[in-house]
Amino acid sequence: MTAIRQPASPLPALSLPALASLLLSLLLLTGPSSARASDSLALKYSVFAYGLPAMNLDVAIDQNPSAYAMRVEAETKPVIGLIARWSLQAVTVGRVSDAASTAAVLWPEYQDMTSVWRREPRHQRMDFLEGGNVSVSFNPDRNIAPEETVPADQLAGAVDPMTAVLSLVRAVASGEGCRATGPIFDGRRLYAMDLTDLGERNMASVLDSSLSGVAVGCRMERRHLAGKSLNDDGKERAVDVWFMRPSADLPVLPVYMETGGAFGFQMHLRQAEAVAAPTVVTRLPE
């Protein structure tokens, strides 16, 4: 198990609703790469807002050479929760095509997600079907305006956000750098992820922690393609993500994330370990 101490001076953050929106599509950032085919991983992240510990983010990952599964659980910390309590549970299961190749492609089978915002639960499920179709269901039902509907012919080749960034992690781990993925669909929005290589950075100079060494960075900016706007205020915020191996027995992982400026937020890896038994689903797809 690798444990990392808390940073000394967290950044101020976005408003919580904006932070929650970014968490749904950008904080689901971790995935196995360059690890043994039978590995499962358990990861814990801390998120800071307004200079206070705002949220815990726990990630579990199962993998084999031909399939993957990820579970993300997030919940606001007590201080922030007094203002606006929010929680999330999301599971994505998918397959790895051309697994023996360095150009292996990840294809989701489904994503199942439940969030609770101010005590109001919302459930969403996406099933990725043959032919590029995506079936989406909501509970409670949502009335989607015609101008916010994503045309079916634009969904071909789209993946869910968790799969998209898992693909990015694998690309960074294999030395390909910040490689862009195809279109990303979160159930209501279709967007592309524009990536910029940020080079290298020594994490010891960023975090007051036991995590040290050189990380490689990618700047991520979402670009709207169809469906609902990315943010209610119409502004998109770049997110910088830094990747490295936390220890010799772990794969490359996202260890630190931040938005710049006075209205940024910060997330860092505080604990990571490889576990022997699958934790997300009982059985991965064959």
PDB file of C-alpha atoms in Angstrom:
ATOM      1  CA  MET A   1       0.000   0.000   0.000  1.00  0.00           C
ATOM      2  CA  THR A   2       1.248   3.475  -0.878  1.00  0.00           C
ATOM      3  CA  ALA A   3      -0.007   6.296   1.337  1.00  0.00           C
ATOM      4  CA  ILE A   4       0.629   9.970   0.642  1.00  0.00           C
ATOM      5  CA  ARG A   5       0.363  12.756   3.181  1.00  0.00           C
ATOM      6  CA  GLN A   6      -2.089  15.621   2.754  1.00  0.00           C
ATOM      7  CA  PRO A   7      -0.854  18.786   0.992  1.00  0.00           C
ATOM      8  CA  ALA A   8      -0.183  21.770   3.221  1.00  0.00           C
ATOM      9  CA  SER A   9      -2.025  24.493   1.277  1.00  0.00           C
ATOM     10  CA  PRO A  10      -4.982  23.407  -0.850  1.00  0.00           C
ATOM     11  CA  LEU A  11      -6.147  25.703  -3.628  1.00  0.00           C
ATOM     12  CA  PRO A  12      -9.444  27.569  -3.431  1.00  0.00           C
ATOM     13  CA  ALA A  13     -12.098  25.959  -5.576  1.00  0.00           C
ATOM     14  CA  LEU A  14     -14.977  26.322  -7.967  1.00  0.00           C
ATOM     15  CA  SER A  15     -18.520  26.531  -6.690  1.00  0.00           C
ATOM     16  CA  LEU A  16     -19.660  23.068  -5.653  1.00  0.00           C
ATOM     17  CA  PRO A  17     -22.182  22.593  -8.491  1.00  0.00           C
ATOM     18  CA  ALA A  18     -19.474  23.379 -11.050  1.00  0.00           C
ATOM     19  CA  LEU A  19     -17.048  21.110  -9.220  1.00  0.00           C
ATOM     20  CA  ALA A  20     -19.627  18.319  -9.206  1.00  0.00           C
ATOM     21  CA  SER A  21     -20.145  18.735 -12.951  1.00  0.00           C
ATOM     22  CA  LEU A  22     -16.418  18.448 -13.581  1.00  0.00           C
ATOM     23  CA  LEU A  23     -16.163  15.449 -11.277  1.00  0.00           C
ATOM     24  CA  LEU A  24     -18.745  13.584 -13.316  1.00  0.00           C
ATOM     25  CA  SER A  25     -16.782  13.881 -16.523  1.00  0.00           C
ATOM     26  CA  LEU A  26     -13.173  14.612 -15.593  1.00  0.00           C
ATOM     27  CA  LEU A  27     -12.365  13.266 -12.149  1.00  0.00           C
ATOM     28  CA  LEU A  28     -13.009   9.683 -13.163  1.00  0.00           C
ATOM     29  CA  LEU A  29      -9.423   9.601 -14.136  1.00  0.00           C
ATOM     30  CA  THR A  30      -7.708   6.499 -13.041  1.00  0.00           C
ATOM     31  CA  GLY A  31      -7.128   3.187 -14.668  1.00  0.00           C
ATOM     32  CA  PRO A  32      -4.727   0.273 -14.960  1.00  0.00           C
ATOM     33  CA  SER A  33      -1.846   0.363 -17.378  1.00  0.00           C
ATOM     34  CA  SER A  34       1.454  -1.446 -17.493  1.00  0.00           C
ATOM     35  CA  ALA A  35       0.182  -3.646 -14.673  1.00  0.00           C
ATOM     36  CA  ARG A  36      -0.172  -7.393 -14.452  1.00  0.00           C
ATOM     37  CA  ALA A  37      -3.196  -8.714 -16.306  1.00  0.00           C
ATOM     38  CA  SER A  38      -4.750 -10.071 -13.101  1.00  0.00           C
ATOM     39  CA  ASP A  39      -4.318  -6.881 -11.051  1.00  0.00           C
ATOM     40  CA  SER A  40      -7.103  -5.108  -9.243  1.00  0.00           C
ATOM     41  CA  LEU A  41      -6.436  -1.679  -7.787  1.00  0.00           C
ATOM     42  CA  ALA A  42      -7.923   0.336  -4.913  1.00  0.00           C
ATOM     43  CA  LEU A  43      -7.240   4.072  -4.999  1.00  0.00           C
ATOM     44  CA  LYS A  44      -8.239   6.967  -2.753  1.00  0.00           C
ATOM     45  CA  TYR A  45      -8.169  10.632  -3.746  1.00  0.00           C
ATOM     46  CA  SER A  46      -8.779  13.842  -1.785  1.00  0.00           C
ATOM     47  CA  VAL A  47     -10.447  16.921  -3.280  1.00  0.00           C
ATOM     48  CA  PHE A  48     -10.083  20.407  -1.788  1.00  0.00           C
ATOM     49  CA  ALA A  49     -12.403  23.396  -2.208  1.00  0.00           C
ATOM     50  CA  TYR A  50     -12.441  26.826  -0.593  1.00  0.00           C
ATOM     51  CA  GLY A  51      -9.221  25.867   1.196  1.00  0.00           C
ATOM     52  CA  LEU A  52     -11.048  23.019   2.977  1.00  0.00           C
ATOM     53  CA  PRO A  53     -11.167  19.231   2.497  1.00  0.00           C
ATOM     54  CA  ALA A  54     -14.252  18.995   0.296  1.00  0.00           C
ATOM     55  CA  MET A  55     -14.619  15.459  -0.995  1.00  0.00           C
ATOM     56  CA  ASN A  56     -13.268  11.925  -0.928  1.00  0.00           C
ATOM     57  CA  LEU A  57     -13.032   9.981  -4.182  1.00  0.00           C
ATOM     58  CA  ASP A  58     -12.522   6.190  -4.072  1.00  0.00           C
ATOM     59  CA  VAL A  59     -11.762   4.184  -7.209  1.00  0.00           C
ATOM     60  CA  ALA A  60     -11.701   0.404  -7.659  1.00  0.00           C
ATOM     61  CA  ILE A  61     -10.422  -1.240 -10.847  1.00  0.00           C
ATOM     62  CA  ASP A  62     -10.521  -4.819 -12.107  1.00  0.00           C
ATOM     63  CA  GLN A  63      -8.816  -5.909 -15.301  1.00  0.00           C
ATOM     64  CA  ASN A  64      -7.780  -8.853 -17.397  1.00  0.00           C
ATOM     65  CA  PRO A  65      -6.232  -8.864 -20.894  1.00  0.00           C
ATOM     66  CA  SER A  66      -9.599  -8.609 -22.631  1.00  0.00           C
ATOM     67  CA  ALA A  67     -11.860  -6.639 -20.257  1.00  0.00           C
ATOM     68  CA  TYR A  68     -11.971  -3.944 -17.588  1.00  0.00           C
ATOM     69  CA  ALA A  69     -14.313  -2.665 -14.882  1.00  0.00           C
ATOM     70  CA  MET A  70     -14.146   0.502 -12.798  1.00  0.00           C
ATOM     71  CA  ARG A  71     -16.144   1.786  -9.844  1.00  0.00           C
ATOM     72  CA  VAL A  72     -16.009   5.365  -8.579  1.00  0.00           C
ATOM     73  CA  GLU A  73     -17.532   6.512  -5.297  1.00  0.00           C
ATOM     74  CA  ALA A  74     -17.451  10.149  -4.215  1.00  0.00           C
ATOM     75  CA  GLU A  75     -19.021  12.067  -1.334  1.00  0.00           C
ATOM     76  CA  THR A  76     -18.672  15.558   0.053  1.00  0.00           C
ATOM     77  CA  LYS A  77     -16.886  15.942   3.377  1.00  0.00           C
ATOM     78  CA  PRO A  78     -18.949  17.057   6.420  1.00  0.00           C
ATOM     79  CA  VAL A  79     -18.052  20.768   6.276  1.00  0.00           C
ATOM     80  CA  ILE A  80     -19.002  21.185   2.605  1.00  0.00           C
ATOM     81  CA  GLY A  81     -21.867  18.713   3.033  1.00  0.00           C
ATOM     82  CA  LEU A  82     -23.546  21.090   5.462  1.00  0.00           C
ATOM     83  CA  ILE A  83     -23.914  23.548   2.577  1.00  0.00           C
ATOM     84  CA  ALA A  84     -24.725  21.159  -0.255  1.00  0.00           C
ATOM     85  CA  ARG A  85     -24.417  17.404   0.127  1.00  0.00           C
ATOM     86  CA  TRP A  86     -23.495  15.448  -2.998  1.00  0.00           C
ATOM     87  CA  SER A  87     -22.521  11.835  -3.627  1.00  0.00           C
ATOM     88  CA  LEU A  88     -21.829   9.649  -6.631  1.00  0.00           C
ATOM     89  CA  GLN A  89     -21.550   5.942  -7.394  1.00  0.00           C
ATOM     90  CA  ALA A  90     -20.615   4.923 -10.942  1.00  0.00           C
ATOM     91  CA  VAL A  91     -19.606   1.634 -12.560  1.00  0.00           C
ATOM     92  CA  THR A  92     -18.292   1.120 -16.085  1.00  0.00           C
ATOM     93  CA  VAL A  93     -17.651  -2.320 -17.625  1.00  0.00           C
ATOM     94  CA  GLY A  94     -16.081  -2.834 -21.034  1.00  0.00           C
ATOM     95  CA  ARG A  95     -13.873  -4.882 -23.332  1.00  0.00           C
ATOM     96  CA  VAL A  96     -10.368  -4.484 -24.703  1.00  0.00           C
ATOM     97  CA  SER A  97     -10.127  -5.043 -28.442  1.00  0.00           C
ATOM     98  CA  ASP A  98      -6.820  -5.999 -30.057  1.00  0.00           C
ATOM     99  CA  ALA A  99      -5.463  -6.508 -26.524  1.00  0.00           C
ATOM    100  CA  ALA A 100      -2.090  -7.844 -27.686  1.00  0.00           C
ATOM    101  CA  SER A 101      -1.351  -4.632 -29.586  1.00  0.00           C
ATOM    102  CA  THR A 102       0.043  -1.382 -28.200  1.00  0.00           C
ATOM    103  CA  ALA A 103      -2.904   0.248 -29.997  1.00  0.00           C
ATOM    104  CA  ALA A 104      -5.490  -1.666 -27.951  1.00  0.00           C
ATOM    105  CA  VAL A 105      -8.876   0.075 -27.920  1.00  0.00           C
ATOM    106  CA  LEU A 106     -11.284   0.153 -24.971  1.00  0.00           C
ATOM    107  CA  TRP A 107     -14.993  -0.243 -25.712  1.00  0.00           C
ATOM    108  CA  PRO A 108     -17.580   0.183 -22.925  1.00  0.00           C
ATOM    109  CA  GLU A 109     -20.488  -2.216 -22.572  1.00  0.00           C
ATOM    110  CA  TYR A 110     -22.393  -0.155 -20.015  1.00  0.00           C
ATOM    111  CA  GLN A 111     -22.125   2.575 -17.427  1.00  0.00           C
ATOM    112  CA  ASP A 112     -24.450   2.678 -14.423  1.00  0.00           C
ATOM    113  CA  MET A 113     -24.432   5.798 -12.267  1.00  0.00           C
ATOM    114  CA  THR A 114     -26.371   7.112  -9.265  1.00  0.00           C
ATOM    115  CA  SER A 115     -25.846  10.588  -7.837  1.00  0.00           C
ATOM    116  CA  VAL A 116     -27.545  12.352  -4.930  1.00  0.00           C
ATOM    117  CA  TRP A 117     -27.646  16.147  -4.926  1.00  0.00           C
ATOM    118  CA  ARG A 118     -29.281  17.819  -1.928  1.00  0.00           C
ATOM    119  CA  ARG A 119     -31.016  14.540  -0.997  1.00  0.00           C
ATOM    120  CA  GLU A 120     -32.489  14.058  -4.481  1.00  0.00           C
ATOM    121  CA  PRO A 121     -31.262  10.792  -6.085  1.00  0.00           C
ATOM    122  CA  ARG A 122     -30.808  10.508  -9.835  1.00  0.00           C
ATOM    123  CA  HIS A 123     -29.997   7.329 -11.731  1.00  0.00           C
ATOM    124  CA  GLN A 124     -28.596   7.047 -15.235  1.00  0.00           C
ATOM    125  CA  ARG A 125     -27.656   3.989 -17.262  1.00  0.00           C
ATOM    126  CA  MET A 126     -25.968   3.897 -20.659  1.00  0.00           C
ATOM    127  CA  ASP A 127     -25.761   0.690 -22.706  1.00  0.00           C
ATOM    128  CA  PHE A 128     -23.371   0.760 -25.655  1.00  0.00           C
ATOM    129  CA  LEU A 129     -24.929  -1.434 -28.343  1.00  0.00           C
ATOM    130  CA  GLU A 130     -23.743  -2.984 -31.565  1.00  0.00           C
ATOM    131  CA  GLY A 131     -23.629  -0.655 -34.530  1.00  0.00           C
ATOM    132  CA  GLY A 132     -22.613   2.341 -32.427  1.00  0.00           C
ATOM    133  CA  ASN A 133     -26.020   2.906 -30.839  1.00  0.00           C
ATOM    134  CA  VAL A 134     -26.280   4.030 -27.214  1.00  0.00           C
ATOM    135  CA  SER A 135     -29.348   3.411 -25.063  1.00  0.00           C
ATOM    136  CA  VAL A 136     -29.763   5.899 -22.210  1.00  0.00           C
ATOM    137  CA  SER A 137     -32.307   5.725 -19.380  1.00  0.00           C
ATOM    138  CA  PHE A 138     -32.943   8.178 -16.525  1.00  0.00           C
ATOM    139  CA  ASN A 139     -34.770   7.824 -13.223  1.00  0.00           C
ATOM    140  CA  PRO A 140     -36.566  10.122 -12.690  1.00  0.00           C
ATOM    141  CA  ASP A 141     -37.155  10.752 -16.384  1.00  0.00           C
ATOM    142  CA  ARG A 142     -35.658  13.915 -17.826  1.00  0.00           C
ATOM    143  CA  ASN A 143     -37.335  16.058 -20.426  1.00  0.00           C
ATOM    144  CA  ILE A 144     -34.607  16.761 -22.948  1.00  0.00           C
ATOM    145  CA  ALA A 145     -35.260  19.684 -25.279  1.00  0.00           C
ATOM    146  CA  PRO A 146     -35.013  18.869 -29.004  1.00  0.00           C
ATOM    147  CA  GLU A 147     -32.069  21.225 -29.431  1.00  0.00           C
ATOM    148  CA  GLU A 148     -30.222  19.338 -26.645  1.00  0.00           C
ATOM    149  CA  THR A 149     -30.787  15.878 -28.172  1.00  0.00           C
ATOM    150  CA  VAL A 150     -27.656  14.165 -29.518  1.00  0.00           C
ATOM    151  CA  PRO A 151     -28.352  12.760 -33.017  1.00  0.00           C
ATOM    152  CA  ALA A 152     -27.877   8.998 -33.125  1.00  0.00           C
ATOM    153  CA  ASP A 153     -25.573   9.185 -36.135  1.00  0.00           C
ATOM    154  CA  GLN A 154     -23.085  11.253 -34.101  1.00  0.00           C
ATOM    155  CA  LEU A 155     -22.731   8.584 -31.406  1.00  0.00           C
ATOM    156  CA  ALA A 156     -20.827   6.069 -33.539  1.00  0.00           C
ATOM    157  CA  GLY A 157     -17.520   5.353 -31.832  1.00  0.00           C
ATOM    158  CA  ALA A 158     -18.375   7.331 -28.695  1.00  0.00           C
ATOM    159  CA  VAL A 159     -17.315   6.074 -25.267  1.00  0.00           C
ATOM    160  CA  ASP A 160     -18.207   7.068 -21.708  1.00  0.00           C
ATOM    161  CA  PRO A 161     -15.975   9.533 -19.778  1.00  0.00           C
ATOM    162  CA  MET A 162     -14.434   6.855 -17.559  1.00  0.00           C
ATOM    163  CA  THR A 163     -13.360   4.782 -20.551  1.00  0.00           C
ATOM    164  CA  ALA A 164     -12.041   7.869 -22.353  1.00  0.00           C
ATOM    165  CA  VAL A 165      -9.662   8.878 -19.603  1.00  0.00           C
ATOM    166  CA  LEU A 166      -8.659   5.277 -18.906  1.00  0.00           C
ATOM    167  CA  SER A 167      -7.536   5.232 -22.537  1.00  0.00           C
ATOM    168  CA  LEU A 168      -5.516   8.384 -21.871  1.00  0.00           C
ATOM    169  CA  VAL A 169      -3.842   6.817 -18.832  1.00  0.00           C
ATOM    170  CA  ARG A 170      -2.840   3.798 -20.877  1.00  0.00           C
ATOM    171  CA  ALA A 171      -1.447   6.037 -23.634  1.00  0.00           C
ATOM    172  CA  VAL A 172       0.662   8.019 -21.145  1.00  0.00           C
ATOM    173  CA  ALA A 173       1.918   4.811 -19.516  1.00  0.00           C
ATOM    174  CA  SER A 174       3.000   3.375 -22.869  1.00  0.00           C
ATOM    175  CA  GLY A 175       4.972   6.508 -23.714  1.00  0.00           C
ATOM    176  CA  GLU A 176       2.537   7.858 -26.320  1.00  0.00           C
ATOM    177  CA  GLY A 177       1.940  11.073 -24.384  1.00  0.00           C
ATOM    178  CA  CYS A 178      -1.305  13.014 -24.359  1.00  0.00           C
ATOM    179  CA  ARG A 179      -3.117  11.134 -27.096  1.00  0.00           C
ATOM    180  CA  ALA A 180      -6.620  12.310 -27.916  1.00  0.00           C
ATOM    181  CA  THR A 181      -9.529   9.875 -27.809  1.00  0.00           C
ATOM    182  CA  GLY A 182     -12.647   9.772 -29.978  1.00  0.00           C
ATOM    183  CA  PRO A 183     -15.988  11.382 -29.083  1.00  0.00           C
ATOM    184  CA  ILE A 184     -17.159  11.119 -25.468  1.00  0.00           C
ATOM    185  CA  PHE A 185     -20.813  10.778 -24.403  1.00  0.00           C
ATOM    186  CA  ASP A 186     -21.977  11.265 -20.818  1.00  0.00           C
ATOM    187  CA  GLY A 187     -25.661  10.595 -21.437  1.00  0.00           C
ATOM    188  CA  ARG A 188     -26.601  14.192 -22.201  1.00  0.00           C
ATOM    189  CA  ARG A 189     -23.551  15.741 -23.852  1.00  0.00           C
ATOM    190  CA  LEU A 190     -21.305  14.691 -26.721  1.00  0.00           C
ATOM    191  CA  TYR A 191     -17.878  16.295 -26.620  1.00  0.00           C
ATOM    192  CA  ALA A 192     -14.263  15.894 -27.644  1.00  0.00           C
ATOM    193  CA  MET A 193     -11.281  16.143 -25.315  1.00  0.00           C
ATOM    194  CA  ASP A 194      -8.538  18.442 -26.567  1.00  0.00           C
ATOM    195  CA  LEU A 195      -5.195  17.532 -24.991  1.00  0.00           C
ATOM    196  CA  THR A 196      -1.955  19.471 -24.599  1.00  0.00           C
ATOM    197  CA  ASP A 197       1.342  17.950 -23.449  1.00  0.00           C
ATOM    198  CA  LEU A 198       2.627  19.813 -20.365  1.00  0.00           C
ATOM    199  CA  GLY A 199       5.979  18.067 -20.172  1.00  0.00           C
ATOM    200  CA  GLU A 200       7.486  16.922 -16.860  1.00  0.00           C
ATOM    201  CA  ARG A 201       7.176  18.163 -13.299  1.00  0.00           C
ATOM    202  CA  ASN A 202       8.724  17.112  -9.989  1.00  0.00           C
ATOM    203  CA  MET A 203       5.869  16.244  -7.649  1.00  0.00           C
ATOM    204  CA  ALA A 204       7.987  16.895  -4.563  1.00  0.00           C
ATOM    205  CA  SER A 205       7.794  20.610  -5.393  1.00  0.00           C
ATOM    206  CA  VAL A 206       4.003  20.490  -5.744  1.00  0.00           C
ATOM    207  CA  LEU A 207       2.779  18.379  -2.852  1.00  0.00           C
ATOM    208  CA  ASP A 208       3.921  18.437   0.760  1.00  0.00           C
ATOM    209  CA  SER A 209       3.880  14.661   0.778  1.00  0.00           C
ATOM    210  CA  SER A 210       5.916  11.481   0.629  1.00  0.00           C
ATOM    211  CA  LEU A 211       5.202  11.289  -3.119  1.00  0.00           C
ATOM    212  CA  SER A 212       8.247  12.397  -5.075  1.00  0.00           C
ATOM    213  CA  GLY A 213       9.617  11.912  -8.549  1.00  0.00           C
ATOM    214  CA  VAL A 214       8.935  13.170 -12.042  1.00  0.00           C
ATOM    215  CA  ALA A 215       5.379  13.170 -13.399  1.00  0.00           C
ATOM    216  CA  VAL A 216       4.186  13.880 -16.927  1.00  0.00           C
ATOM    217  CA  GLY A 217       1.278  16.234 -17.462  1.00  0.00           C
ATOM    218  CA  CYS A 218      -1.654  16.658 -19.824  1.00  0.00           C
ATOM    219  CA  ARG A 219      -3.993  19.632 -20.077  1.00  0.00           C
ATOM    220  CA  MET A 220      -7.558  18.550 -20.775  1.00  0.00           C
ATOM    221  CA  GLU A 221     -10.200  20.813 -22.324  1.00  0.00           C
ATOM    222  CA  ARG A 222     -13.629  19.618 -23.328  1.00  0.00           C
ATOM    223  CA  ARG A 223     -15.000  20.807 -26.687  1.00  0.00           C
ATOM    224  CA  HIS A 224     -18.779  20.672 -27.124  1.00  0.00           C
ATOM    225  CA  LEU A 225     -20.063  18.665 -30.096  1.00  0.00           C
ATOM    226  CA  ALA A 226     -23.781  18.134 -29.435  1.00  0.00           C
ATOM    227  CA  GLY A 227     -26.374  17.945 -26.661  1.00  0.00           C
ATOM    228  CA  LYS A 228     -26.574  19.953 -23.453  1.00  0.00           C
ATOM    229  CA  SER A 229     -23.998  22.680 -22.843  1.00  0.00           C
ATOM    230  CA  LEU A 230     -20.925  21.571 -20.916  1.00  0.00           C
ATOM    231  CA  ASN A 231     -21.392  24.184 -18.178  1.00  0.00           C
ATOM    232  CA  ASP A 232     -24.370  26.306 -17.176  1.00  0.00           C
ATOM    233  CA  ASP A 233     -22.277  29.478 -17.492  1.00  0.00           C
ATOM    234  CA  GLY A 234     -21.085  28.494 -20.966  1.00  0.00           C
ATOM    235  CA  LYS A 235     -17.442  28.549 -19.913  1.00  0.00           C
ATOM    236  CA  GLU A 236     -15.145  25.555 -20.072  1.00  0.00           C
ATOM    237  CA  ARG A 237     -12.268  25.160 -17.629  1.00  0.00           C
ATOM    238  CA  ALA A 238      -9.000  23.479 -18.491  1.00  0.00           C
ATOM    239  CA  VAL A 239      -7.830  20.777 -16.102  1.00  0.00           C
ATOM    240  CA  ASP A 240      -4.171  19.823 -15.703  1.00  0.00           C
ATOM    241  CA  VAL A 241      -3.534  16.175 -14.784  1.00  0.00           C
ATOM    242  CA  TRP A 242      -0.163  14.720 -13.736  1.00  0.00           C
ATOM    243  CA  PHE A 243       0.703  11.018 -14.122  1.00  0.00           C
ATOM    244  CA  MET A 244       3.434   8.897 -12.552  1.00  0.00           C
ATOM    245  CA  ARG A 245       4.041   5.563 -10.816  1.00  0.00           C
ATOM    246  CA  PRO A 246       3.425   6.161  -7.080  1.00  0.00           C
ATOM    247  CA  SER A 247       5.703   3.220  -6.270  1.00  0.00           C
ATOM    248  CA  ALA A 248       7.633   0.490  -8.063  1.00  0.00           C
ATOM    249  CA  ASP A 249       4.852  -2.077  -7.604  1.00  0.00           C
ATOM    250  CA  LEU A 250       2.068   0.117  -9.036  1.00  0.00           C
ATOM    251  CA  PRO A 251       1.240   1.178 -12.614  1.00  0.00           C
ATOM    252  CA  VAL A 252       1.188   4.731 -13.927  1.00  0.00           C
ATOM    253  CA  LEU A 253      -1.716   6.606 -12.310  1.00  0.00           C
ATOM    254  CA  PRO A 254      -3.072  10.150 -12.138  1.00  0.00           C
ATOM    255  CA  VAL A 255      -1.552  11.500  -8.913  1.00  0.00           C
ATOM    256  CA  TYR A 256      -2.474  15.185  -9.034  1.00  0.00           C
ATOM    257  CA  MET A 257      -5.035  17.401 -10.733  1.00  0.00           C
ATOM    258  CA  GLU A 258      -5.674  21.128 -10.640  1.00  0.00           C
ATOM    259  CA  THR A 259      -7.424  23.996 -12.333  1.00  0.00           C
ATOM    260  CA  GLY A 260      -5.472  27.230 -12.492  1.00  0.00           C
ATOM    261  CA  GLY A 261      -6.311  30.673 -11.199  1.00  0.00           C
ATOM    262  CA  ALA A 262      -8.208  31.924  -8.184  1.00  0.00           C
ATOM    263  CA  PHE A 263     -11.199  29.660  -8.826  1.00  0.00           C
ATOM    264  CA  GLY A 264      -9.323  26.422  -9.180  1.00  0.00           C
ATOM    265  CA  PHE A 265      -9.566  23.187  -7.265  1.00  0.00           C
ATOM    266  CA  GLN A 266      -7.089  20.479  -6.360  1.00  0.00           C
ATOM    267  CA  MET A 267      -7.213  16.696  -6.194  1.00  0.00           C
ATOM    268  CA  HIS A 268      -4.396  14.370  -5.196  1.00  0.00           C
ATOM    269  CA  LEU A 269      -3.832  10.663  -4.712  1.00  0.00           C
ATOM    270  CA  ARG A 270      -3.568   9.864  -1.037  1.00  0.00           C
ATOM    271  CA  GLN A 271      -3.486   6.045  -1.082  1.00  0.00           C
ATOM    272  CA  ALA A 272      -3.026   3.301  -3.681  1.00  0.00           C
ATOM    273  CA  GLU A 273      -2.697  -0.472  -3.469  1.00  0.00           C
ATOM    274  CA  ALA A 274      -2.964  -3.571  -5.623  1.00  0.00           C
ATOM    275  CA  VAL A 275      -5.477  -6.100  -4.312  1.00  0.00           C
ATOM    276  CA  ALA A 276      -5.742  -9.808  -5.042  1.00  0.00           C
ATOM    277  CA  ALA A 277      -9.480 -10.252  -5.623  1.00  0.00           C
ATOM    278  CA  PRO A 278     -11.825  -8.430  -8.047  1.00  0.00           C
ATOM    279  CA  THR A 279     -13.879  -5.765  -6.295  1.00  0.00           C
ATOM    280  CA  VAL A 280     -16.049  -4.122  -8.957  1.00  0.00           C
ATOM    281  CA  VAL A 281     -17.930  -7.004 -10.577  1.00  0.00           C
ATOM    282  CA  THR A 282     -18.042 -10.707  -9.794  1.00  0.00           C
ATOM    283  CA  ARG A 283     -16.964 -11.644 -13.300  1.00  0.00           C
ATOM    284  CA  LEU A 284     -15.489  -9.619 -16.135  1.00  0.00           C
ATOM    285  CA  PRO A 285     -16.747 -10.106 -19.703  1.00  0.00           C
ATOM    286  CA  GLU A 286     -15.158 -13.035 -21.500  1.00  0.00           C
TER     287      GLU A 286
END
